[in-house]
GROMACS .gro file of C-alpha atoms in nm:
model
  357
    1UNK     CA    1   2.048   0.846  -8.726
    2UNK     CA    2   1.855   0.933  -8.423
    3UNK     CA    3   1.928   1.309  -8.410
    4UNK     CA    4   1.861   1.314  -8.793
    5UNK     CA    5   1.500   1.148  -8.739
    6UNK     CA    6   1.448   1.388  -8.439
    7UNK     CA    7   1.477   1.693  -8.630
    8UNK     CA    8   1.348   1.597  -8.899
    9UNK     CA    9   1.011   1.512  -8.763
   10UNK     CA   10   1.021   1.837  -8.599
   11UNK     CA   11   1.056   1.962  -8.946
   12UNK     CA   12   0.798   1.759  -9.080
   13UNK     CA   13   0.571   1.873  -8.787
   14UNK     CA   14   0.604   2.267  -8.939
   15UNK     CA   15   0.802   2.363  -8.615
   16UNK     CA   16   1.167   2.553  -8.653
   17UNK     CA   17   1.397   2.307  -8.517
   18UNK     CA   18   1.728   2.373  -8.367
   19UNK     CA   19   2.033   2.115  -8.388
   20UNK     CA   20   2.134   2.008  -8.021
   21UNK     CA   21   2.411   1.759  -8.053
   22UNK     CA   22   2.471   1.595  -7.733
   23UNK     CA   23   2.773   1.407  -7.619
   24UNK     CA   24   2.931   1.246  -7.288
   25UNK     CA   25   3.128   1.563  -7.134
   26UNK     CA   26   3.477   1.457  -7.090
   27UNK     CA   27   3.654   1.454  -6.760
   28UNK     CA   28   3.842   1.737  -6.679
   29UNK     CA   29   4.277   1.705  -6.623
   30UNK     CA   30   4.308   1.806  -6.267
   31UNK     CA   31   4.638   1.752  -6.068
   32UNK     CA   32   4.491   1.413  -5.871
   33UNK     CA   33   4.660   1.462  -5.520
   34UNK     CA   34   4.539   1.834  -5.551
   35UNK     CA   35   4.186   1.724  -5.597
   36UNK     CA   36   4.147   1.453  -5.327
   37UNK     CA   37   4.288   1.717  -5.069
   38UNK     CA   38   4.050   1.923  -5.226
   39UNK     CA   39   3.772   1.670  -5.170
   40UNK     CA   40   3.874   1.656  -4.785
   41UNK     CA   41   3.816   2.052  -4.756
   42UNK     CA   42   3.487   2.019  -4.921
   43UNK     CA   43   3.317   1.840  -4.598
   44UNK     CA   44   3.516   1.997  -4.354
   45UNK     CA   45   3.309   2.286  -4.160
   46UNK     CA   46   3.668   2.424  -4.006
   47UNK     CA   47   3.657   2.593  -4.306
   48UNK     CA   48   3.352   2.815  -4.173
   49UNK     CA   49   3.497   3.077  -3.944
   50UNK     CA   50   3.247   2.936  -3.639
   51UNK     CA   51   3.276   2.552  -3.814
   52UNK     CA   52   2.936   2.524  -3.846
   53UNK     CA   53   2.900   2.472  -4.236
   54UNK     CA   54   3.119   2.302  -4.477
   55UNK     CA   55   3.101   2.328  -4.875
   56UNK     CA   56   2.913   2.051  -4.870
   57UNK     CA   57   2.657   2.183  -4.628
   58UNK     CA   58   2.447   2.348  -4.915
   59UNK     CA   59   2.608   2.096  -5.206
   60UNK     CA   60   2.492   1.746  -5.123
   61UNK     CA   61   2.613   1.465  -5.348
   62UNK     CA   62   2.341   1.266  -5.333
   63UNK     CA   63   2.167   1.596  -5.459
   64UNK     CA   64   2.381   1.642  -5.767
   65UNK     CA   65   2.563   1.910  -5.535
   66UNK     CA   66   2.227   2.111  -5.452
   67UNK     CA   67   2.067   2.105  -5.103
   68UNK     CA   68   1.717   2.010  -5.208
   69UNK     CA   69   1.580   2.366  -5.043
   70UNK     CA   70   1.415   2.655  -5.245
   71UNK     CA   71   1.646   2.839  -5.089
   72UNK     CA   72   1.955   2.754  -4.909
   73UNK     CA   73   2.094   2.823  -4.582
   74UNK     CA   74   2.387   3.016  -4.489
   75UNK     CA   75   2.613   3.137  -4.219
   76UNK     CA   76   2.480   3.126  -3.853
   77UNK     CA   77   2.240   3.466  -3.791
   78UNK     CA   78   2.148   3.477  -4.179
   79UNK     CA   79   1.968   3.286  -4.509
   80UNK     CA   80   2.056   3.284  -4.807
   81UNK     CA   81   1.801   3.446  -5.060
   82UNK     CA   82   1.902   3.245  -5.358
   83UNK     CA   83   1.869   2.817  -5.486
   84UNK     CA   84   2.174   2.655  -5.446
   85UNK     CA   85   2.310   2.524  -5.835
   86UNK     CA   86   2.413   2.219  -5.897
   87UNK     CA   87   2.816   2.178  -5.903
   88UNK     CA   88   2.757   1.884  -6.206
   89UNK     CA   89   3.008   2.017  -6.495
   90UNK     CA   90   3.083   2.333  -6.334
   91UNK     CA   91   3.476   2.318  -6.456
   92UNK     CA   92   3.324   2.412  -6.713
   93UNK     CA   93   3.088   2.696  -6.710
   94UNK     CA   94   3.222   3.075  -6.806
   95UNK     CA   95   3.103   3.248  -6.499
   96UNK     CA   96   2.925   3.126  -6.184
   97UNK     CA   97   2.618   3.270  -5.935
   98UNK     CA   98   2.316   3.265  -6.059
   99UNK     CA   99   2.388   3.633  -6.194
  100UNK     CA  100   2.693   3.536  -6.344
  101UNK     CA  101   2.915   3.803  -6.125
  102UNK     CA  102   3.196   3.602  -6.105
  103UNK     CA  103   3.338   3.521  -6.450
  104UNK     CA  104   3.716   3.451  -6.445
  105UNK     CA  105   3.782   3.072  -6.269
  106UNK     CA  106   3.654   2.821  -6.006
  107UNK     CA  107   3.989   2.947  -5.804
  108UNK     CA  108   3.774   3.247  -5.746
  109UNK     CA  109   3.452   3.090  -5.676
  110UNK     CA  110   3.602   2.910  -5.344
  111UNK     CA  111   3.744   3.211  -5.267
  112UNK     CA  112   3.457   3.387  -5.249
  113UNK     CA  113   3.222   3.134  -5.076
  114UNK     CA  114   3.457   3.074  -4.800
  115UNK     CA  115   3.484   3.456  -4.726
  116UNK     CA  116   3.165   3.624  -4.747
  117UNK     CA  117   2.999   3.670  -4.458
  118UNK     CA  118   2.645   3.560  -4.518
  119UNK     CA  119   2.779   3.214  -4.661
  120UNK     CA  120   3.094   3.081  -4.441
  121UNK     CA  121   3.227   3.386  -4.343
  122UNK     CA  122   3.568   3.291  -4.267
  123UNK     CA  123   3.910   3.514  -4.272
  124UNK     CA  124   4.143   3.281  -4.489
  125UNK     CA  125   4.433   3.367  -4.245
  126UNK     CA  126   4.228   3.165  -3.962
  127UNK     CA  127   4.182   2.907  -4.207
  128UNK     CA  128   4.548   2.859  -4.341
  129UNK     CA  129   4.631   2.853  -3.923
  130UNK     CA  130   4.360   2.619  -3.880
  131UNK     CA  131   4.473   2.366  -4.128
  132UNK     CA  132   4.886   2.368  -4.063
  133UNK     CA  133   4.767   2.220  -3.714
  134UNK     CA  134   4.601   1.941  -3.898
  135UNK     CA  135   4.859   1.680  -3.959
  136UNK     CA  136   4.638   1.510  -4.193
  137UNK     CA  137   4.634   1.840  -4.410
  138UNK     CA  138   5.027   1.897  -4.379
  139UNK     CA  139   5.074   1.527  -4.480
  140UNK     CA  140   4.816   1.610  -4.787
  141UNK     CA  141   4.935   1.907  -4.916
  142UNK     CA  142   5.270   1.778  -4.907
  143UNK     CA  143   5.186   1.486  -5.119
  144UNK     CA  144   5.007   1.756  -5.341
  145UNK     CA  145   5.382   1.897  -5.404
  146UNK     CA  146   5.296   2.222  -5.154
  147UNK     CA  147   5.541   2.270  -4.916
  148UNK     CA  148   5.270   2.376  -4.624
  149UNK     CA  149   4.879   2.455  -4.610
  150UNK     CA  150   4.829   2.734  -4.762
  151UNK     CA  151   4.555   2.977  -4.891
  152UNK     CA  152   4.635   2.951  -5.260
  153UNK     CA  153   4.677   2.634  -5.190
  154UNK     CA  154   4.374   2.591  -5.089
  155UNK     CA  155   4.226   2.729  -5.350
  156UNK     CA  156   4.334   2.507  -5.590
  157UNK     CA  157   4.285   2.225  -5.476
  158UNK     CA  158   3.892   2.287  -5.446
  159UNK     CA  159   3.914   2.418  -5.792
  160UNK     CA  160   4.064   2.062  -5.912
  161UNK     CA  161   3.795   1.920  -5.668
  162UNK     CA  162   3.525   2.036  -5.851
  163UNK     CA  163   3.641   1.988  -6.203
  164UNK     CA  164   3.603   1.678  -6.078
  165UNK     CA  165   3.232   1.668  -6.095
  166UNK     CA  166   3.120   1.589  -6.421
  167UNK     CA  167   2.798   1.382  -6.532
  168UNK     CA  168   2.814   1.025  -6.614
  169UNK     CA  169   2.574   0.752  -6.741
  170UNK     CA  170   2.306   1.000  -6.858
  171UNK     CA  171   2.039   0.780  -7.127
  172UNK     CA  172   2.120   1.119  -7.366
  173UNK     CA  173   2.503   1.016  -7.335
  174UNK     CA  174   2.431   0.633  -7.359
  175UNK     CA  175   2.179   0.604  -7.657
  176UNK     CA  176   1.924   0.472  -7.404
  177UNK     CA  177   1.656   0.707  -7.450
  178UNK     CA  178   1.285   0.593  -7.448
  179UNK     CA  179   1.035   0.684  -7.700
  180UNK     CA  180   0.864   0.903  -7.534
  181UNK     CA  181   1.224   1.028  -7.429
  182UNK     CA  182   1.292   1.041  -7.820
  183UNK     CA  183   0.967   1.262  -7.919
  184UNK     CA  184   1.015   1.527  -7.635
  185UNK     CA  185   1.399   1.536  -7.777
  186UNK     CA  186   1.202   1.633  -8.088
  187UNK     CA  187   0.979   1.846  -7.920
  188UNK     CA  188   1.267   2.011  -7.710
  189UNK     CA  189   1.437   2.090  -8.049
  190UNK     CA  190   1.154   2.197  -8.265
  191UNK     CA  191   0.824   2.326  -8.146
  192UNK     CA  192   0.939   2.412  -7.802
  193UNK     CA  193   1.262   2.565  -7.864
  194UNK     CA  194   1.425   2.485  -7.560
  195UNK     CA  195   1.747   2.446  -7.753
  196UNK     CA  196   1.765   2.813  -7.836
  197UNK     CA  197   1.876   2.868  -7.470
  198UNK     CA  198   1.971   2.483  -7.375
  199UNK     CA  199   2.236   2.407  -7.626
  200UNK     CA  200   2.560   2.255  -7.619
  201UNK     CA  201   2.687   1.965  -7.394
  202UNK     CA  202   2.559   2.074  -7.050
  203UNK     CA  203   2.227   2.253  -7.184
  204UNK     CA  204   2.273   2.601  -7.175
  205UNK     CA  205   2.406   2.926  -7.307
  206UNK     CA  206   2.541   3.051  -6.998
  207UNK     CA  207   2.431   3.361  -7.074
  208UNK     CA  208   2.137   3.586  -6.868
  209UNK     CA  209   1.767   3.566  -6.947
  210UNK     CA  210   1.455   3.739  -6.795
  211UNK     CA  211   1.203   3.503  -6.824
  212UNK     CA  212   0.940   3.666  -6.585
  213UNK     CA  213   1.027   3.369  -6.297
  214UNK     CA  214   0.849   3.566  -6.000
  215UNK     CA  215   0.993   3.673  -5.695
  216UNK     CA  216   1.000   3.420  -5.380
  217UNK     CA  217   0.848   3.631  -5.110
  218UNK     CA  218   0.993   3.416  -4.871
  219UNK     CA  219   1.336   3.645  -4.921
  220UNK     CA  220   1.194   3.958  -4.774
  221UNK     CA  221   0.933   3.794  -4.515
  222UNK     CA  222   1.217   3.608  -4.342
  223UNK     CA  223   1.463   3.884  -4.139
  224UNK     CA  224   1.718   3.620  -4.163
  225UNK     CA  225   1.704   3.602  -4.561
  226UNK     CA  226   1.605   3.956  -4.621
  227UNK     CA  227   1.929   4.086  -4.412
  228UNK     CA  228   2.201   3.830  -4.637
  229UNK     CA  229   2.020   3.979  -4.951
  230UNK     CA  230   2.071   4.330  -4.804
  231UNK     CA  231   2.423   4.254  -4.770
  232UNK     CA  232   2.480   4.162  -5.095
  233UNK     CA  233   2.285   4.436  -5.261
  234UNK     CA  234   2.471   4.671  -5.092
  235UNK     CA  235   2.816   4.544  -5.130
  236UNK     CA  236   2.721   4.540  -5.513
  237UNK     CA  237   2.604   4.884  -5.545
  238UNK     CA  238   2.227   4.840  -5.552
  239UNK     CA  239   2.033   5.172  -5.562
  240UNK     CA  240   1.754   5.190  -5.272
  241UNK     CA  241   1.850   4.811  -5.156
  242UNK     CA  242   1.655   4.865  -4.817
  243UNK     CA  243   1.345   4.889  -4.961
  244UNK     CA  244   1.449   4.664  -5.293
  245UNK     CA  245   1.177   4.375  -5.255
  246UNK     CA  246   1.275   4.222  -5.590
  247UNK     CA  247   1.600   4.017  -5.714
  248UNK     CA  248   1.752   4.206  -5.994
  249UNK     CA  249   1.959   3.891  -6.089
  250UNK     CA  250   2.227   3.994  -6.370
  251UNK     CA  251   2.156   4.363  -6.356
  252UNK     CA  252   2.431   4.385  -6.052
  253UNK     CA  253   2.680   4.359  -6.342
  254UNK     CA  254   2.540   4.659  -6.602
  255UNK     CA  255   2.373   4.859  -6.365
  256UNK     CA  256   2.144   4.892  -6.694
  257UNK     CA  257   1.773   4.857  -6.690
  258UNK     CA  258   1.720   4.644  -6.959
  259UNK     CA  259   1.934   4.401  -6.756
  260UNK     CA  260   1.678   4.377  -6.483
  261UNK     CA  261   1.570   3.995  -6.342
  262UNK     CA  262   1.770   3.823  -6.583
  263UNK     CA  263   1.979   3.516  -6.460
  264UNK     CA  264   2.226   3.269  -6.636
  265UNK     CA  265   2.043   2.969  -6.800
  266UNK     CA  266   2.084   2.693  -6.551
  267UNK     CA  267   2.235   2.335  -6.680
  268UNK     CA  268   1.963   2.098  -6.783
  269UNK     CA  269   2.222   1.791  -6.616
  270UNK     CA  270   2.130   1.620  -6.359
  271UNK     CA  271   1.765   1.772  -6.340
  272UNK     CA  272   1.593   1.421  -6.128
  273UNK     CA  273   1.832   1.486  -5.873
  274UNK     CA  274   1.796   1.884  -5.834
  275UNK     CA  275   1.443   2.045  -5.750
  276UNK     CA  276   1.293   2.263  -5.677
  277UNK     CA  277   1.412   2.473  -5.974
  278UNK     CA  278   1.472   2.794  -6.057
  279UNK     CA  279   1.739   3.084  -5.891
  280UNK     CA  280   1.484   3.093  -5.648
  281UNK     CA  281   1.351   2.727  -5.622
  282UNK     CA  282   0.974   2.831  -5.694
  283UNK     CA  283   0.904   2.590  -5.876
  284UNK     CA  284   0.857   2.214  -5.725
  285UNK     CA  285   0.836   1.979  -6.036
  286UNK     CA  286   0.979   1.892  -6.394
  287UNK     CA  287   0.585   1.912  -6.496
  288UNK     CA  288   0.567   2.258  -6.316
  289UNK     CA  289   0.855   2.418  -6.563
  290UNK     CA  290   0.749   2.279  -6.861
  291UNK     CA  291   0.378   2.466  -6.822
  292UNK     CA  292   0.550   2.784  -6.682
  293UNK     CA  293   0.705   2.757  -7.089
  294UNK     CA  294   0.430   2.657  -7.246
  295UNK     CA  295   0.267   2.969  -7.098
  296UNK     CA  296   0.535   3.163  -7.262
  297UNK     CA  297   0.684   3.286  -6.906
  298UNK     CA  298   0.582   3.498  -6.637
  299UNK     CA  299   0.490   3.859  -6.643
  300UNK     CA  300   0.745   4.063  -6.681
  301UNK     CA  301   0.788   4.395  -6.897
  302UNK     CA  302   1.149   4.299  -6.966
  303UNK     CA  303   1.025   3.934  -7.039
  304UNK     CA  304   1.289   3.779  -7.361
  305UNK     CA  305   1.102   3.831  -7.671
  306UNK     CA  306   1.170   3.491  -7.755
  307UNK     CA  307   0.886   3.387  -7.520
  308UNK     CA  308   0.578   3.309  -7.664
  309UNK     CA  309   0.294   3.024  -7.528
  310UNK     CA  310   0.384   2.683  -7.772
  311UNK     CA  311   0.033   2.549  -7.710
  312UNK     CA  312   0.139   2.189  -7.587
  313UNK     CA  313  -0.081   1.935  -7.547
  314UNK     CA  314  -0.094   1.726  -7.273
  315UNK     CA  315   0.103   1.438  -7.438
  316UNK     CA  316   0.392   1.708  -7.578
  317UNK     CA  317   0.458   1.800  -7.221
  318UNK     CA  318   0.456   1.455  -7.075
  319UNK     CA  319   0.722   1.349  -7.344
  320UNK     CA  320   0.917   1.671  -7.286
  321UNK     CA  321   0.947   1.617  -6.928
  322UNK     CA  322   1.035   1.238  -7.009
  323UNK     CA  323   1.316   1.367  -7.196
  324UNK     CA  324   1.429   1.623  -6.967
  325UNK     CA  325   1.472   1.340  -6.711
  326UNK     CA  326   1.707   1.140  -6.945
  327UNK     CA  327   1.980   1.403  -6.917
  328UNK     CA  328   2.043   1.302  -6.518
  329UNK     CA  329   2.309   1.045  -6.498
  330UNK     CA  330   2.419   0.879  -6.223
  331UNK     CA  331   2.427   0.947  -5.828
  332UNK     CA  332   2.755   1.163  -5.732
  333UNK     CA  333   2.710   1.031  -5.396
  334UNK     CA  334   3.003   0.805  -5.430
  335UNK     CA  335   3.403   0.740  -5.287
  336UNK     CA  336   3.486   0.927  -5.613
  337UNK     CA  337   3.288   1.282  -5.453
  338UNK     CA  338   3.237   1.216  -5.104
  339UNK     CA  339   3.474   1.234  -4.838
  340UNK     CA  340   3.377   0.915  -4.598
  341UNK     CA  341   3.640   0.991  -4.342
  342UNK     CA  342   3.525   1.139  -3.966
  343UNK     CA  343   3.853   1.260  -3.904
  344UNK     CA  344   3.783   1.653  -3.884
  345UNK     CA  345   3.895   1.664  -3.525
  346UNK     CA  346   4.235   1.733  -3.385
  347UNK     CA  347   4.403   1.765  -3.063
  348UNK     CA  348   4.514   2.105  -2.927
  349UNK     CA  349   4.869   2.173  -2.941
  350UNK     CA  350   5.019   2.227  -2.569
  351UNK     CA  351   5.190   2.605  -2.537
  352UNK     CA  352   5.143   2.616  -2.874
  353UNK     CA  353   5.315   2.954  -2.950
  354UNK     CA  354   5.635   2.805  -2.834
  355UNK     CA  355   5.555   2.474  -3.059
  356UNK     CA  356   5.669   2.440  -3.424
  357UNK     CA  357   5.492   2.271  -3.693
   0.00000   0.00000   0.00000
């Protein structure tokens, strides 16, 4: 009866309204031994090739997974030039990065951010070595029906790690929404069609946008960032990436124009616990976005179309936001996420080329 009321009011109000039906997203079947070893490799910083960040290094749980930074740090020497996401749901998104470049499974996603070199920049080799003289990993991957550490092993298990991570307890899910909560869900829907982009259970197409965010300057002012960003614009294929002072976002997969500074739609879950927003964190607040929308966007000649100012009033954005904040659940910083264990030490093996495992 709620949703019904909702739209209809937006209907009422001579606004187009767009359906959003929200439910509770389901837990994900993951192989449950596989996950909690999985959980384990998530805090450990061996997993770094000088064991100076872990997974969790840029994907706090008391952060829904993000770091809380603009932009996040990476491997020792460099920056990263990019927001870290949130990891809430992400079993089930279609492709991952804020430009969407990798788009086949989470199996490839730790793959990737264990072995490039401006995030952890480790050789998986070293790593598979690493862990076979952890008893504590021989022991779990045993349990985990895998005869020895290994690097699809490894894999995996983060991948049934993170499906892990899904939202709970969110008033949207519960039926606990306020009423200001209730008219920016029929503001959200109708005269500021949020939902045209935000749908579905986690709040977004998944697909790329250019919505005129502008560039953090920050990226090329900082050697540190500016040289990770380099790296990556080279490695995929970036014309004139030396003197490239912009982030062309989606456009790394097209190489067409008209793909320029577009970027996935990020998840609306879990929003209280993950500023500052945006690919590039430019933005502190909840009240921040909402008036970069109302504006219709930035300035960009490859803006969406579908951006236009909605001429909010003060109240419209206040209830909007209010709503916004009642699709954050609860705190994933608990036994169920977080490894509590210290036990990422180990003692060298004596003459250990003539030692077995």
């Amino acid at each position: 009866m709620i949703r019904t009321l909702t739209v209809m009011g937006a209907l009422l109000a001579g606004t187009a309204a767009i359906a959003q039906e929200s439910v509770p997203i389901q837990p994900m079947d993951v192989n449950a031994a596989r996950a909690e070893l999985g959980k384990r490799m998530f805090y450990d910083p061996r997993l770094s090739g000088d064991t100076s960040l872990a997974c969790a290094s840029c994907h706090d749980p008391a952060k829904a997974f993000t770091d809380g930074k603009a932009l996040s740090d990476a491997y020792s020497g460099a920056l990263h030039f990019r927001n870290s996401p949130t990891l809430a749901n992400v079993g089930y998104r279609a492709a991952w990065m804020h430009d969407g470049r990798l788009g086949t499974n989470l199996n490839d996603v730790a793959r990737e951010m264990i072995t490039e070199t401006y995030l952890m920049n480790m050789d998986m080799r070293i790593m598979q070595e690493r862990m076979k003289q952890d008893p504590k990993y021989v022991e779990m991957f045993a349990a985990a029906g895998m005869s020895e550490p290994s690097n699809g092993g490894a894999r995996n298990a983060l991948m049934d790690f993170m499906k892990t991570i899904v939202s709970r307890g969110a008033p949207i899910d519960t039926g606990e929404l306020s009423e200001a909560a209730l008219r920016g869900q029929a503001i959200f829907e109708g005269k500021g069609a949020c939902a045209s982009c935000h749908s579905g259970p986690r709040y977004t197409d998944d697909q790329p946008h250019n919505t005129g965010v502008a560039n953090n300057p920050d990226i090329w002012a900082d050697p540190e960032r500016h040289s990770a960003f380099v790296t990556y614009a080279k490695f995929m294929g970036v014309e004139n990436y030396m003197n490239l002072r912009e982030d062309l976002g989606a456009y790394i997969r097209t190489h067409q124009d008209e793909n320029k500074r577009t970027f996935l739609t990020p998840t609306l879950r879990e929003l209280n616990w993950t500023a500052p927003y945006m690919h590039n964190g430019t933005m502190a607040t909840l009240e921040e976005v909402v008036d970069f929308y109302d504006a219709g966007g930035g300035d960009d000649p490859l803006k969406d179309e579908a951006l236009a100012p909605l001429g909010l009033t003060a109240e419209e954005k206040t209830d909007l936001v209010e709503f916004l904040k009642a699709l954050s659940g609860e705190s994933f910083d608990v036994d169920q996420y977080v490894w509590r264990e210290d036990d990422f030490g180990y003692a060298l093996i004596e003459d250990w080329r003539n030692a077995t495992n």
